[in-house]
Each structure stands twice: as C-alpha cells, then as structure tokens.
XYZ file of C-alpha atoms in Angstrom:
595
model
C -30.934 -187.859 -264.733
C -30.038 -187.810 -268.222
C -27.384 -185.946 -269.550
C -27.660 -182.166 -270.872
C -28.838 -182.689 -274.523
C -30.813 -180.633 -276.979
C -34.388 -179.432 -276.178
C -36.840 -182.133 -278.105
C -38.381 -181.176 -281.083
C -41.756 -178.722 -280.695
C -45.198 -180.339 -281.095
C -47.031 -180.089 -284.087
C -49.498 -177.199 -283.947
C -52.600 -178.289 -285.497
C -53.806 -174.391 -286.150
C -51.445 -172.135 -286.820
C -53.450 -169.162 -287.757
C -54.875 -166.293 -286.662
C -58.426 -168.114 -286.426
C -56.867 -169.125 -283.133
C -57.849 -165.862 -281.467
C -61.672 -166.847 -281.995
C -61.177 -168.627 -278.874
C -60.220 -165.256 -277.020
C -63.462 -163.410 -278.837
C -65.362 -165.654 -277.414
C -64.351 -165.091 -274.023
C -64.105 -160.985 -274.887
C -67.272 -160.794 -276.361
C -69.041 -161.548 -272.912
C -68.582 -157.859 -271.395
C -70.174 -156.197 -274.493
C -70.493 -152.814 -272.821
C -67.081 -152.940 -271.824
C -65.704 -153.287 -275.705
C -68.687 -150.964 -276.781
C -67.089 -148.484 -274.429
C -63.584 -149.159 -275.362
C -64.507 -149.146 -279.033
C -65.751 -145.505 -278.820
C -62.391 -144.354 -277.167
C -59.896 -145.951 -279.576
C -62.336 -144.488 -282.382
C -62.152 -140.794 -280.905
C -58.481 -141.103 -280.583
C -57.780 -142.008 -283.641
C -60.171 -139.219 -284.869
C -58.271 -136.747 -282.546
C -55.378 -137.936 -283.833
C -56.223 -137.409 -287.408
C -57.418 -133.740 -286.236
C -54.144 -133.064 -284.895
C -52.667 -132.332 -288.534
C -55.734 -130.142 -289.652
C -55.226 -128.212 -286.272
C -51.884 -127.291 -287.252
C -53.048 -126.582 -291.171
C -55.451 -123.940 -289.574
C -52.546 -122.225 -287.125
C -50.213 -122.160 -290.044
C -52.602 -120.921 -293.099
C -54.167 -118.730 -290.826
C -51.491 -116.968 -289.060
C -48.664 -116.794 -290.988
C -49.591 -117.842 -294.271
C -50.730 -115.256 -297.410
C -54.184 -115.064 -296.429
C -53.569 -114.633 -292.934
C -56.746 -113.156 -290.800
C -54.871 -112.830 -287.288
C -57.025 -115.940 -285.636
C -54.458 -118.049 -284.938
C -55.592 -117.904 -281.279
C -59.097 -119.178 -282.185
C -57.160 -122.228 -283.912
C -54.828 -122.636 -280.994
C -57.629 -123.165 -278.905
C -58.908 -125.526 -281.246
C -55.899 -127.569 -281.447
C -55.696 -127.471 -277.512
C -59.446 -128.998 -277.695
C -58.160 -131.665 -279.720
C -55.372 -132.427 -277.394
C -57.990 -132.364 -274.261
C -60.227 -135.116 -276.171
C -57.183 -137.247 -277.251
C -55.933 -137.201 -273.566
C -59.329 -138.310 -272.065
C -60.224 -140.522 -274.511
C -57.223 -142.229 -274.658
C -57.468 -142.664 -270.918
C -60.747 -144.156 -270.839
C -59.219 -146.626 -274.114
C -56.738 -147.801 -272.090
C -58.679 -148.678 -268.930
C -61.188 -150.585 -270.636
C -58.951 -152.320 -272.668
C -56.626 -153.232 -269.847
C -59.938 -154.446 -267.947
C -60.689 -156.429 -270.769
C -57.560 -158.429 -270.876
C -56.944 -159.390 -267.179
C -60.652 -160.475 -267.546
C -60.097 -162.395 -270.173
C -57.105 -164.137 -269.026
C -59.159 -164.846 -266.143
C -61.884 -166.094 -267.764
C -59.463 -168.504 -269.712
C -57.727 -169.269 -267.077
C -60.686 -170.921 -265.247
C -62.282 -171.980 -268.513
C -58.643 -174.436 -268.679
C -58.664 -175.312 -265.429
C -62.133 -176.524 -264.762
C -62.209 -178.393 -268.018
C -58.958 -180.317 -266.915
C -60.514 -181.118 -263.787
C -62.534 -183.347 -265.963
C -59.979 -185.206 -267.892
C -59.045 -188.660 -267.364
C -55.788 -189.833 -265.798
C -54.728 -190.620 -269.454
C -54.296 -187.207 -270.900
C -52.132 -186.458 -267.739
C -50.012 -189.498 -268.697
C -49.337 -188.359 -272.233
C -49.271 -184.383 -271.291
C -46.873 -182.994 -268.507
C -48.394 -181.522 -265.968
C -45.563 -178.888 -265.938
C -45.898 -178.334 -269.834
C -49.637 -177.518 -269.325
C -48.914 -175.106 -266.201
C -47.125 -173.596 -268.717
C -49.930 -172.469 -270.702
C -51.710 -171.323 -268.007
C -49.230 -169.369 -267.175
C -46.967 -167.622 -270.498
C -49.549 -168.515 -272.688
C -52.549 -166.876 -271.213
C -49.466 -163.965 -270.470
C -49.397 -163.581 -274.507
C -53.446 -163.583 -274.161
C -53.198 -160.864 -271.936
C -50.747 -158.662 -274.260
C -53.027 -158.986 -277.125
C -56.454 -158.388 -275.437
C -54.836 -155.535 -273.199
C -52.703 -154.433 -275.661
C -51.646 -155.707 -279.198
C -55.853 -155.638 -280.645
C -56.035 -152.002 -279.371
C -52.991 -150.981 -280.650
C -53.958 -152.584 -283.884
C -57.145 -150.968 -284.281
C -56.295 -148.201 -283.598
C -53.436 -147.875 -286.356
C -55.638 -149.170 -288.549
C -58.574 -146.545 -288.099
C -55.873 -143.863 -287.583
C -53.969 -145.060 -291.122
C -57.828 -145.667 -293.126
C -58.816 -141.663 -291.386
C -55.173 -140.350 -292.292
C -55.126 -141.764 -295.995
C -58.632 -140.234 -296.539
C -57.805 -137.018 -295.101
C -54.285 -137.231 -297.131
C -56.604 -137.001 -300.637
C -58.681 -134.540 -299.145
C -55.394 -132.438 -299.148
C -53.974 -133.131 -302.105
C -55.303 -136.428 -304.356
C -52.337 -136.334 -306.501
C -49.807 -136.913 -303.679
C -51.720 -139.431 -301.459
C -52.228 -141.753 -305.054
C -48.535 -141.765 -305.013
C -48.221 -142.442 -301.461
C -50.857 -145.270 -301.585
C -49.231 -146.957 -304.530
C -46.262 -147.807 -302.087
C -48.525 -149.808 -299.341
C -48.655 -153.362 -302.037
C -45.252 -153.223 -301.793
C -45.250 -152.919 -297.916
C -47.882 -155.612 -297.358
C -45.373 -157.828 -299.361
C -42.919 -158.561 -297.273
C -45.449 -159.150 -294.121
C -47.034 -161.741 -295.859
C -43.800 -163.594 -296.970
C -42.342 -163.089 -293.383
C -45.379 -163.270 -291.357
C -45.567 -167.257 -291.725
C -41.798 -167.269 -290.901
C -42.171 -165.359 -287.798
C -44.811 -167.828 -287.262
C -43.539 -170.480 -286.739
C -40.137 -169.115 -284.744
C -42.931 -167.852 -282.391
C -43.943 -171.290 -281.654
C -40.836 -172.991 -281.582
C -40.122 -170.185 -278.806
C -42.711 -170.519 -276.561
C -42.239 -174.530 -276.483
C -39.041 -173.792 -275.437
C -39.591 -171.558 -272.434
C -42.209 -174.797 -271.740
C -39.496 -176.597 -271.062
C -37.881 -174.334 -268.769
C -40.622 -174.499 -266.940
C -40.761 -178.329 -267.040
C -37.059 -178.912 -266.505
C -37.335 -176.215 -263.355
C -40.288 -177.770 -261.776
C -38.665 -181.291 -261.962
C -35.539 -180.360 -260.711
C -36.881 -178.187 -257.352
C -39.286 -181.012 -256.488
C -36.871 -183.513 -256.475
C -34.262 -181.142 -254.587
C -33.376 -183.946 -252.240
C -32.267 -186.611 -254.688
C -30.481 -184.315 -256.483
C -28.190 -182.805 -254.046
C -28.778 -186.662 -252.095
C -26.381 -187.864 -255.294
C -24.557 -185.170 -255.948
C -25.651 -184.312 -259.133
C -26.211 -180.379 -258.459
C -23.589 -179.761 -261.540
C -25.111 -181.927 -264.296
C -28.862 -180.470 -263.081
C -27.450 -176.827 -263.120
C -25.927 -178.223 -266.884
C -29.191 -179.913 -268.146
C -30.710 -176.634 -267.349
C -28.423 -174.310 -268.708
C -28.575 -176.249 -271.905
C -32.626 -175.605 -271.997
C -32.189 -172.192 -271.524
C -29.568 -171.655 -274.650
C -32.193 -173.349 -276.596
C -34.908 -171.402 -275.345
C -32.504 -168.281 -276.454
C -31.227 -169.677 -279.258
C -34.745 -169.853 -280.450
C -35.429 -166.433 -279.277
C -32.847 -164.858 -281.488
C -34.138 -166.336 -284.690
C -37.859 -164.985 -283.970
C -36.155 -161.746 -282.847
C -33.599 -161.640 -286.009
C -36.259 -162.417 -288.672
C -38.312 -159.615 -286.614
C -35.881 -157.077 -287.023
C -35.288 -157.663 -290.215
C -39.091 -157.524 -291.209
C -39.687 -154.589 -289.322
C -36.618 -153.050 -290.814
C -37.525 -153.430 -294.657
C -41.140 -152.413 -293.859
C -39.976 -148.831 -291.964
C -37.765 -148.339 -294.768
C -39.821 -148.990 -297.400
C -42.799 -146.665 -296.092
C -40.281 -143.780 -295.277
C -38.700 -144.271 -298.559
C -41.999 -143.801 -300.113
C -43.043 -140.726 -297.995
C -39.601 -139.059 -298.725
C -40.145 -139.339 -302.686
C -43.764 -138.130 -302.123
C -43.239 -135.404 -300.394
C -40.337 -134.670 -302.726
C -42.980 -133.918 -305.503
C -44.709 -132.349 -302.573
C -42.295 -129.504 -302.272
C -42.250 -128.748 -305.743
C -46.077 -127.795 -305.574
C -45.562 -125.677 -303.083
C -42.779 -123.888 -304.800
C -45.386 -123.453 -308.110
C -48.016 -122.401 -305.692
C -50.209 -125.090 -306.208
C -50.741 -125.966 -302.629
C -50.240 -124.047 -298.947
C -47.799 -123.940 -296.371
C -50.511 -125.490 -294.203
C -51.959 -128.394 -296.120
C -48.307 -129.392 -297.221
C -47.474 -129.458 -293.246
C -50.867 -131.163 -292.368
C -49.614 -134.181 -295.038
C -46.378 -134.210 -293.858
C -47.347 -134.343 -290.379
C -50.730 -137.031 -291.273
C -47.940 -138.351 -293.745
C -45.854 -139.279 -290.341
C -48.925 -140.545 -288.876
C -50.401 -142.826 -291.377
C -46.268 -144.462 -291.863
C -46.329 -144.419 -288.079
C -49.488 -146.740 -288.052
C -48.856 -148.808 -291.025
C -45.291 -149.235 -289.418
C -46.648 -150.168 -286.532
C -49.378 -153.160 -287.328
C -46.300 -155.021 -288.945
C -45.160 -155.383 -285.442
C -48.687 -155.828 -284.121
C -49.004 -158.262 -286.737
C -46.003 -160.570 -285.168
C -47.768 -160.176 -281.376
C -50.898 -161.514 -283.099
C -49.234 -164.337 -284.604
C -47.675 -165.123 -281.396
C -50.694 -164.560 -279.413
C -52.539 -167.104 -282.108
C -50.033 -169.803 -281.165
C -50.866 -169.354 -277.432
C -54.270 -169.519 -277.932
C -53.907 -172.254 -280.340
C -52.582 -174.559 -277.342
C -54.856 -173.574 -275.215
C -57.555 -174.112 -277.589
C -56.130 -177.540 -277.853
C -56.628 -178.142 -273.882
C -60.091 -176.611 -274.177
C -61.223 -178.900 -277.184
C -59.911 -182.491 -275.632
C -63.015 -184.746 -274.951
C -62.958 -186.209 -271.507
C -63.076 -189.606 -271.947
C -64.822 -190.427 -268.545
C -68.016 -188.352 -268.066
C -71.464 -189.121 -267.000
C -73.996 -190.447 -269.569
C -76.377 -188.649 -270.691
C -79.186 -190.514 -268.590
C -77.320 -191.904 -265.442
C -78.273 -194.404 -264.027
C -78.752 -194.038 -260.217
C -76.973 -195.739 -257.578
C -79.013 -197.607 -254.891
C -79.659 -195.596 -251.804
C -78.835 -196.377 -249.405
C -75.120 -198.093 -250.568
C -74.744 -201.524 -249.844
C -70.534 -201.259 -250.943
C -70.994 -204.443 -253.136
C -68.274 -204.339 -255.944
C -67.958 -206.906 -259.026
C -65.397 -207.377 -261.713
C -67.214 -209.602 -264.911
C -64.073 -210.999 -266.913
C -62.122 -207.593 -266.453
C -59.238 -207.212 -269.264
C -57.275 -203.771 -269.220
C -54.599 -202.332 -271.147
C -53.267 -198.972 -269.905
C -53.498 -196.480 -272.661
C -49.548 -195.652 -272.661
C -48.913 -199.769 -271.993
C -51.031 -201.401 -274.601
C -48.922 -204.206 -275.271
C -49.183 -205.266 -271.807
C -52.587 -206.347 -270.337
C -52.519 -205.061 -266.623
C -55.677 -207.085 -266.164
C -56.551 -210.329 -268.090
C -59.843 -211.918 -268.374
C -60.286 -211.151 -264.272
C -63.553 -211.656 -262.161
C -63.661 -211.088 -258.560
C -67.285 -210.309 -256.459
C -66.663 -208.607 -253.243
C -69.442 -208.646 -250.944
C -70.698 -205.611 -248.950
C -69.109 -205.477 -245.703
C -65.967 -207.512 -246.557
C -62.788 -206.866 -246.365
C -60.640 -208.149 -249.583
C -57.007 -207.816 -249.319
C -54.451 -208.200 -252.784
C -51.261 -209.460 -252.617
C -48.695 -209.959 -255.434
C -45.351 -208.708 -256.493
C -45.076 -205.441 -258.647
C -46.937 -204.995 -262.047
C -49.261 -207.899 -261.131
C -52.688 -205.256 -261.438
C -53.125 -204.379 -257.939
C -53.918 -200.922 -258.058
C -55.614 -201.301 -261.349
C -58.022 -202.304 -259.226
C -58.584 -199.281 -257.323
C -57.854 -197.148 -260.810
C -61.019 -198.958 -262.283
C -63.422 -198.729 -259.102
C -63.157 -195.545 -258.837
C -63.948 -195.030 -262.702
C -60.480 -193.383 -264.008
C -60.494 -195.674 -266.851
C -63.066 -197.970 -268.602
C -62.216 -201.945 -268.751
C -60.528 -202.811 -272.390
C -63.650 -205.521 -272.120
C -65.609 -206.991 -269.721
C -66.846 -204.689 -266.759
C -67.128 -203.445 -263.428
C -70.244 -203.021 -260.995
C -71.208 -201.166 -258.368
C -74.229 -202.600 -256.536
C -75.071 -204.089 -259.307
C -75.276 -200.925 -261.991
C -72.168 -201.258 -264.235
C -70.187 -198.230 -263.728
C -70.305 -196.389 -267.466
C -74.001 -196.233 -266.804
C -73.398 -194.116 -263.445
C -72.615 -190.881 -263.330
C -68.596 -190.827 -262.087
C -69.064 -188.176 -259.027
C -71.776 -190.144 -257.741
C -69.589 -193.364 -257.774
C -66.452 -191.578 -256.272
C -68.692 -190.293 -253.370
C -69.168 -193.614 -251.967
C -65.161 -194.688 -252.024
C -63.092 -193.157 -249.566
C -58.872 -193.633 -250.622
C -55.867 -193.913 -249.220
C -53.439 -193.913 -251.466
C -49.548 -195.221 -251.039
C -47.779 -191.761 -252.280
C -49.745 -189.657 -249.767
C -50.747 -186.401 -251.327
C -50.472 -183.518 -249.412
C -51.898 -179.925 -250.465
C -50.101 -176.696 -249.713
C -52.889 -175.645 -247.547
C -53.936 -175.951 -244.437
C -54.213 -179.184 -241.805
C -57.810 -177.998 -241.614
C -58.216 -177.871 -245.413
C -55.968 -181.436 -246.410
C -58.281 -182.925 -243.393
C -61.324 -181.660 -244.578
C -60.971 -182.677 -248.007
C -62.878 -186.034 -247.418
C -66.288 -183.850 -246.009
C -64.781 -180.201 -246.857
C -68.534 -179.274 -244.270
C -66.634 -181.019 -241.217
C -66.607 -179.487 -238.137
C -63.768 -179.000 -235.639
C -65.274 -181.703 -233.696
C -65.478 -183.506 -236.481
C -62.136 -183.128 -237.294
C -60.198 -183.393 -234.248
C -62.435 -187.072 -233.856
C -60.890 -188.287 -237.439
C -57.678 -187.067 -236.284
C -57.834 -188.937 -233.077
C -58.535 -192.326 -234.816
C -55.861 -192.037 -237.526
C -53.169 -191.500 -234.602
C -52.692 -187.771 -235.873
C -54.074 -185.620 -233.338
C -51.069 -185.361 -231.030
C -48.423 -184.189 -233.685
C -51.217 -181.830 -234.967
C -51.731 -180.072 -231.777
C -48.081 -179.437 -231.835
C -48.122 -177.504 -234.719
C -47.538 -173.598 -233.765
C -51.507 -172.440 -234.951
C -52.965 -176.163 -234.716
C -55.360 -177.125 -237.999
C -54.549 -173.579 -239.113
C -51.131 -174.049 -240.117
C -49.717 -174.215 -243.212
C -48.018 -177.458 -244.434
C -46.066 -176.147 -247.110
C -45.644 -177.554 -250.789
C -46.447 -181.280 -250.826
C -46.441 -181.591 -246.933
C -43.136 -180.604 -246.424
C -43.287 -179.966 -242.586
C -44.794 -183.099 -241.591
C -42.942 -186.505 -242.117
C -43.290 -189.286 -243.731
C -45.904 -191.205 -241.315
C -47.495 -187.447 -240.566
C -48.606 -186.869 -244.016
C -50.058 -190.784 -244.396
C -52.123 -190.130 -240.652
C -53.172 -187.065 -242.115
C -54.243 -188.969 -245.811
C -55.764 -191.924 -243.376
C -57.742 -189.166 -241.541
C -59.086 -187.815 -244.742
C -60.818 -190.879 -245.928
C -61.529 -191.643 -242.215
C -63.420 -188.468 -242.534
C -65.370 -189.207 -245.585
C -67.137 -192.323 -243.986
C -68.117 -193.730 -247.575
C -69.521 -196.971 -247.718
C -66.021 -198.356 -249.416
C -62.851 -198.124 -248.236
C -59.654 -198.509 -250.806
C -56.659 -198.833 -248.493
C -53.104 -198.697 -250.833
C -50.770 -199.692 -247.947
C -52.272 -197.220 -245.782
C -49.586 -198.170 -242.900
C -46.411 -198.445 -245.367
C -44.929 -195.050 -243.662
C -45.770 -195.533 -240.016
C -43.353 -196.940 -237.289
C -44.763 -200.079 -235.558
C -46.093 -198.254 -232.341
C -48.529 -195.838 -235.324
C -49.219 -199.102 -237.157
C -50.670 -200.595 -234.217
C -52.514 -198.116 -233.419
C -54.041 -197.114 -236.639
C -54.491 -200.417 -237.789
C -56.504 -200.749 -234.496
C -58.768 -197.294 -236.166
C -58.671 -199.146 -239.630
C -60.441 -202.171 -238.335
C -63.260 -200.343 -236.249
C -63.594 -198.383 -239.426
C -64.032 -201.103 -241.526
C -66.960 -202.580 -239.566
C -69.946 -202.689 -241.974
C -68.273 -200.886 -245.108
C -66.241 -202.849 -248.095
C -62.749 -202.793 -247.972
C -59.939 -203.597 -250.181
C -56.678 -203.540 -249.192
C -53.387 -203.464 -251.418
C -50.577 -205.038 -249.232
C -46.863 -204.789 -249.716
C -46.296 -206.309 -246.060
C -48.329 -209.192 -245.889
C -48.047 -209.053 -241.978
C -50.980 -206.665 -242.419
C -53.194 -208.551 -244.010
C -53.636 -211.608 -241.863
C -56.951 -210.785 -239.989
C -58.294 -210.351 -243.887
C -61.509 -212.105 -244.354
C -60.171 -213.115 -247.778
C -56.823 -212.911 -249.659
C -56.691 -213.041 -253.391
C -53.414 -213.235 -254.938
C -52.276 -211.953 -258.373
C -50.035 -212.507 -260.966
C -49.631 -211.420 -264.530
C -53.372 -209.149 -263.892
C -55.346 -212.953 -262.979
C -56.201 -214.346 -259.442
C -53.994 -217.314 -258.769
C -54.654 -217.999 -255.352
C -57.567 -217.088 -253.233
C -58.529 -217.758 -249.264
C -57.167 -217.011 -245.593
C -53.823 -216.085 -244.138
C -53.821 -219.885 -242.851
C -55.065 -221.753 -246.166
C -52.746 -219.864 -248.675
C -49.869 -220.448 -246.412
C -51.017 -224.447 -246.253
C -51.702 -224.161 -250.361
C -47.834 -223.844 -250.649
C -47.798 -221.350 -253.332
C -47.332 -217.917 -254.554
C -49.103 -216.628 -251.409
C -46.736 -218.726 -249.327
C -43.260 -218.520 -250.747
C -43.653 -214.414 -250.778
C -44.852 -215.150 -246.619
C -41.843 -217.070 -246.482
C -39.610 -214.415 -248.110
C -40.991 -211.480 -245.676
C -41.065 -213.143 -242.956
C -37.592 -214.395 -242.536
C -36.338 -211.206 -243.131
C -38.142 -209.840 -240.843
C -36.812 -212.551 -238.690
C-alpha cells in the first residue's frame, strides 16, 4: 500500500449547472398525479401562509383599533380556519413530496444499475467500481434531499415571497417599492457566490468518494493487511482521506456561511429601514395598526422566504453535481450491444469457434498487443488446451469469445457468424465459465449454484453438485443450499468456492465450456475427482482450457502454446515434449519441481 498522501485531484465535471436536474424531472415527471397533488398543497400553503398576516390585520383593526365593531371573534375564527388549512395542507405537501423522492431515487437507482449491467469490461477498468457505488449511494442521497425536500421548499418560498410581495403593495405601495428595491442587491451576492459554492460542492462529494473507495479496499483486503502488519499505515492512509474530505467540507461550509450571512443581513437591513418609514405613517395616520402589523408580519415572511432559497439555492447546486455524475453513468454508450438486425446463431449449437488473424490491444494497454495477428479454428467437440507463461494472451481468449471486447482487427466466429453480427446474450448462453478467481455472491448455495440455469431444480442441483465434488461439504452446511455464504464466499474455502463455480457452469450445460484452471484450488484427492466430472462433461461440447499446471492438460486432444499473443507451438502432450521447445522446457521446469 502506498503511503498516506493527499486525496487526487476531482474529475472534471462536464455540466456543472443546474440543467443537471433535467435528469431527475425526467424521472419525477412519471407520477404526474402525484406532483399535481403535491403542487396543489405547497400552493394552498403558501396561500395560507400569506392569509396568516391579513388574519391578524382583521383581529387587530377590528378589535382594538379606532373603528373597532366588537367581531374580533368572527376574525379569530377566521384566522383559526387558516391555521386548520395550513396544517392539512401542509401534511398532504409533505407526503407527496416525500413519496416523490424515495421514488425517484428508486427509479434512478435502477435506471444506473441496469444500464451498467450493459457496459463493457472497459468502463469498469477506467471507473472504480467503489467510486461508482458511490453515486448510487450519496449521490442519489443528495437526489433524494432535493426531490423530497430542497424543490418543495423552494417553491414554496418562492410562491409564498411572489403572494407576500403582492399582498405587501396591496397594503401600502409606497413601502413594498422600497422594500423591493433591496432584492437586486440580494440576488447579487448569490450569483457571485453561487458558482463558488459550486464548485466546493463538487470537490466535496469526490472526496467522501474516496472514503468510500479507500474503505471498501481496505475491508476486502482485511487479511493482507493485518497478514503484513500494516493496520497503522491503512488506519493513516485513511485518516488522511477523511481530513481531505473535511478539509473540503469546511470551505463549502465557510463560503456558505458567509453567503447566507450577507444575504440575511442585507434583507433584514432593508426591512428594518422600511419599516422605519413605516412607523412614521402610522404616527401621521396614514395607515392602521393592522395593515402596518400585517406588513411587518408578511414583511417577516417574504425575508423569511427570500432568505431561505439562498440556501435552497446551494442544495440545488449540490444536488446538480450529483445528478450531473450520474447523468454521466446514464449517458455512456455501451460499447458491446446487439446490432440492430442480429444475426441468429445456428440451432441447434455445434460449439465450433474460429479466430481469423485476431490482433487485440486492451483499451488501458494499447501499447501492448495482447493478441497479434492470431488464428486458431477449434472444432466442435474438441477440447483445446493453452499453455504459456503470464501476459502471453491466454485469457484474452476467453475475454473475446465471450464478446467483452471486439478484436483491434481481424475477428472471431461462432459457428461460423462473426460475433459483432450476433446479438451478445445469445452468444454468452452457449459458453458456460469457470473462471480462475472464483466469484462467489453473498447469497445463497442455492442461488451461486443456480446461477448457470437460475430454473434448476433441487434435483438438478444436488446432481451438478455431485459431479463437481461439492455435494458433501454442502450438506454440511447448518440449512444445506439455503445457507448464506457471506460476502465473496467467505465461509467456504478456497477449493469450496471453485466446486461451487465448477458446479455452476456444470449446471449450465452450454455447448462450450471455458475452463480458467478450473482445478488450481483443489487438493489432489478433489482434482481427481473433478477432473474425472470435467472429462464426462466435456464429451460432445468444445472446450478450452487455460492451464497453469500443465499436468492437467495431458489427455488434451490438442495443445497450443503462446507467446507474446501468437501460437508458437501446437500438438499433443507427447509431440510438444519431443519438439523440444517452449512447451517442453516449461514441462521440464514443473515437473522437476514437482519431483
């Protein structure tokens, strides 16, 4: 692990305004009667509201002012009416609203994750994984606070504020001109801020991304860690994230406080001077008790509102940037999808596969060709197995069968239809895998078997269990396929969670078999007998096998050996060991140890 050091720099945000949020409308403006009914609550609110002060004009004028006629009681009851309406309406408001946002984060939520389903392996290479749990997560959390919350609140100020400044010049035109020639000067400061608070807002939630990143590393990789003592520097590569993720924090919170600070002020300052001139009309007799209460009081409520959508404003912004990077995630093109006329696969599958002068460069390698200029024809029914030391384009191989990339030229076949043509699912239902880092899914043994035919039966099951050499530890387990193998696998071993992966594609029964050291993690009594399931298995379907341990490969119909992403040997256990090359000096090498 590397030393503590600074958080990196935060990516470049393509859109950084509030045009973001269309993304979220979209989403929103699915449940229309939902926002229809929300829209007529948080508009009777803010009329209620706006009553309030006029409720108050009529108690005051009417009971105690000069031209008091003794029915104050009438207007009590009217201002109690207003109260009752503001109550329920706000109550209905605030359900619908809420309702709205968890569905929308919902929505979004899904929206993100089935489109990343259908990305390529290559935006996973140049994306965390962690950084875009991230957004599903605190992102669509900002989402949430803005559909549920922040938009209301904003509308609502902003109908209360428009229905309080009009009822201000209905009470006296003279003092509301004076108050509204203050609001340019409010607005001022929000627009040279806003941009400010921006972009802090950003920087801030990249940062608790890589809290999130730096956590999720660190916990999955909890034996190594504490395997070479490195809890300390961990605990300090962490701590240093964190600071940064504060640090950043307190300059979006600073610049804030300071915005919301000079706003307050300013329309406070402005409704003390106004109602300054306000008191001196009352005093010449130019205006009531009442109507100079009912502006001070709608006074109070039109600065509370105004002061209140500067803050909004900064949620918004912030809530923009979310949505922004989720837009982002939303908007990438999968690079692999089916044509727009596939062409179909022969039924029924005869397995055969064919490379025509493959070359590949892996999008985050491209100065290295992982495959150059390579051809191999496997025939249906035969079993292939590659050999070679590391980086010679082995599981390139499987990558590019199985369509997770496109050759850099040339290209690859199945039964004779190149794959682009084909639509992807269609090709990945005829491969069955079993890949060298086993994966594992914090399910079920029921659900990680029946991933390969999720329809399987118990019987069904129990039979693929049986001929992967799992069966036994699985009937151990204290509630059999129902229990739960923890993140990653983590109560089965090693050769457990490879029987298990072997039982999966044993379950799947496709036509071609992609073997990636199935047998790396078993002991030699599981090898045996597995390998003994592998090679009934194999009987009538195409198989290609990536071996580490070339002991495993000798019954292989054919061997082809790479180097440097080319074929440099090709034939039987027997002739490459007689050829005296490549094949034969790694033989020699394993071999002797093993000796």
């Amino acid at each position: 692990m590397a030393d503590p050091a600074p958080a990196s720099p935060a990516a470049p945000e393509p859109k950084r305004r509030l045009g973001n949020l269309k993304m979220v409308w979209d989403h929103a403006s699915r449940y229309p009667r939902q926002i229809a009914i929300a829209g007529f609550a948080l508009l009777t609110t803010s009329a209620a509201t706006i009553a309030i002060p006029y409720g108050f004009k009529r108690v005051i004028d009417r009971g105690f002012g000069p031209g008091a006629d003794g029915s104050v009681a009438t207007s009590f009851h009217y201002l109690l009416m207003i109260v009752v309406v503001l109550a329920l309406a706000t109550a209905v408001r605030f359900y619908y609203v809420s309702w709205l946002g968890e569905r929308v984060v919902a929505d979004v939520r899904t929206s993100v994750q089935s489109h990343l389903l259908r990305l390529a392996p290559r935006f996973f290479e140049e994306n965390r994984p962690s950084e875009i749990a991230s957004r599903l997560t605190s992102d669509t959390a900002l989402i949430e606070q803005v559909v549920g919350t922040t938009v209301s609140v904003a509308l609502r100020n902003f109908f209360t504020g428009i229905g309080g400044l009009i009822y201000l010049f209905a009470i006296s035109p003279k003092l509301a001109g004076m108050l509204v020639l203050g609001i340019p000067v409010i607005i001022l400061p929000i627009m040279l801020l806003g941009r400010r608070v921006r972009n802090y807002s950003r920087t801030s939630q990249d940062r608790v991304a890589d809290v999130g990143s730096i956590a999720t590393e660190t916990l999955g990789a909890m034996k190594i860690v504490q395997a070479f003592g490195q809890e300390e520097r961990e605990a300090a590569r962490f701590v240093a994230v964190v600071d940064a993720t504060f640090t950043a924090a307190k300059r979006r919170i600073r610049l804030r406080a300071v915005m919301t600070a000079i706003v307050i002020g300013l329309i406070f300052g402005s409704i003390t001077m106004v109602l300054w001139e306000g008191a001196v009309d009352v005093a010449a007799g130019r205006i009531s008790g009442g109507s100079i209460a009912a502006f001070v009081l709608t006074g109070g409520i039109v600065a509370g509102a105004f002061g209140a959508l500067t803050e909004v404003y900064g949620d918004l912004l912030r809530g923009a940037g979310a949505a922004g990077r989720l837009a982002e995630l939303l908007e990438e093109v999968p690079e692999i999808s089916a044509p727009a006329n596939p062409v179909p696969l022969p039924v029924p599958s005869r397995g055969a596969i064919t490379f025509e002068n493959v070359t590949f460069r892996y999008p985050t390698r491209p100065e290295v060709a992982a495959l150059n200029d390579f051809s191999l024809a496997i025939a249906p029914g035969e079993t292939v197995a590659v050999v070679g030391p590391s980086g010679a384009g082995k599981t390139t191989l499987f990558q590019l069968i199985q369509r997770f990339y496109d050759p850099t030229a040339g290209q690859v076949l199945l039964d004779g239809v190149p794959l682009p043509k084909a639509d992807p699912a269609e090709i990945r239902k005829r491969i069955a895998m079993v890949p060298q880092e086993t994966v594992i899914f914090g399910a079920s043994a029921r659900d990680n078997l029946r991933y390969g035919k999720w329809e399987a039966s118990d019987d069904e099951l129990w039979a693929a269990a049986e001929a992967a050499n799992a069966a036994e530890f699985l009937r151990k387990l204290p509630d059999g396929l129902d229990t739960f193998m923890g993140e990653g696998g983590a109560r089965l071993s090693g050769g457990q969670r490879q029987r298990v992966a072997i039982a999966r594609a044993l379950l799947r029964a496709s036509p071609i078999l992609l073997l990636d050291e199935a047998t790396s993690a078993l002991d030699a009594e599981s090898e045996r007998l597995v390998q003994e399931a592998l090679e009934r298995l194999m009987q009538d379907r195409t198989t290609l096998v990536i071996a580490h341990r070339l002991a495993t490969v000798r019954a292989a119909e054919r061997i082809i050996v790479m180097s440097d992403g080319r074929i440099v040997e090709s034939g039987t256990h027997g002739a490459l060991i007689g050829q005296n090359g490549l094949y034969a000096r790694l033989a020699s090498l394993q071999f002797s140890e093993a000796a």
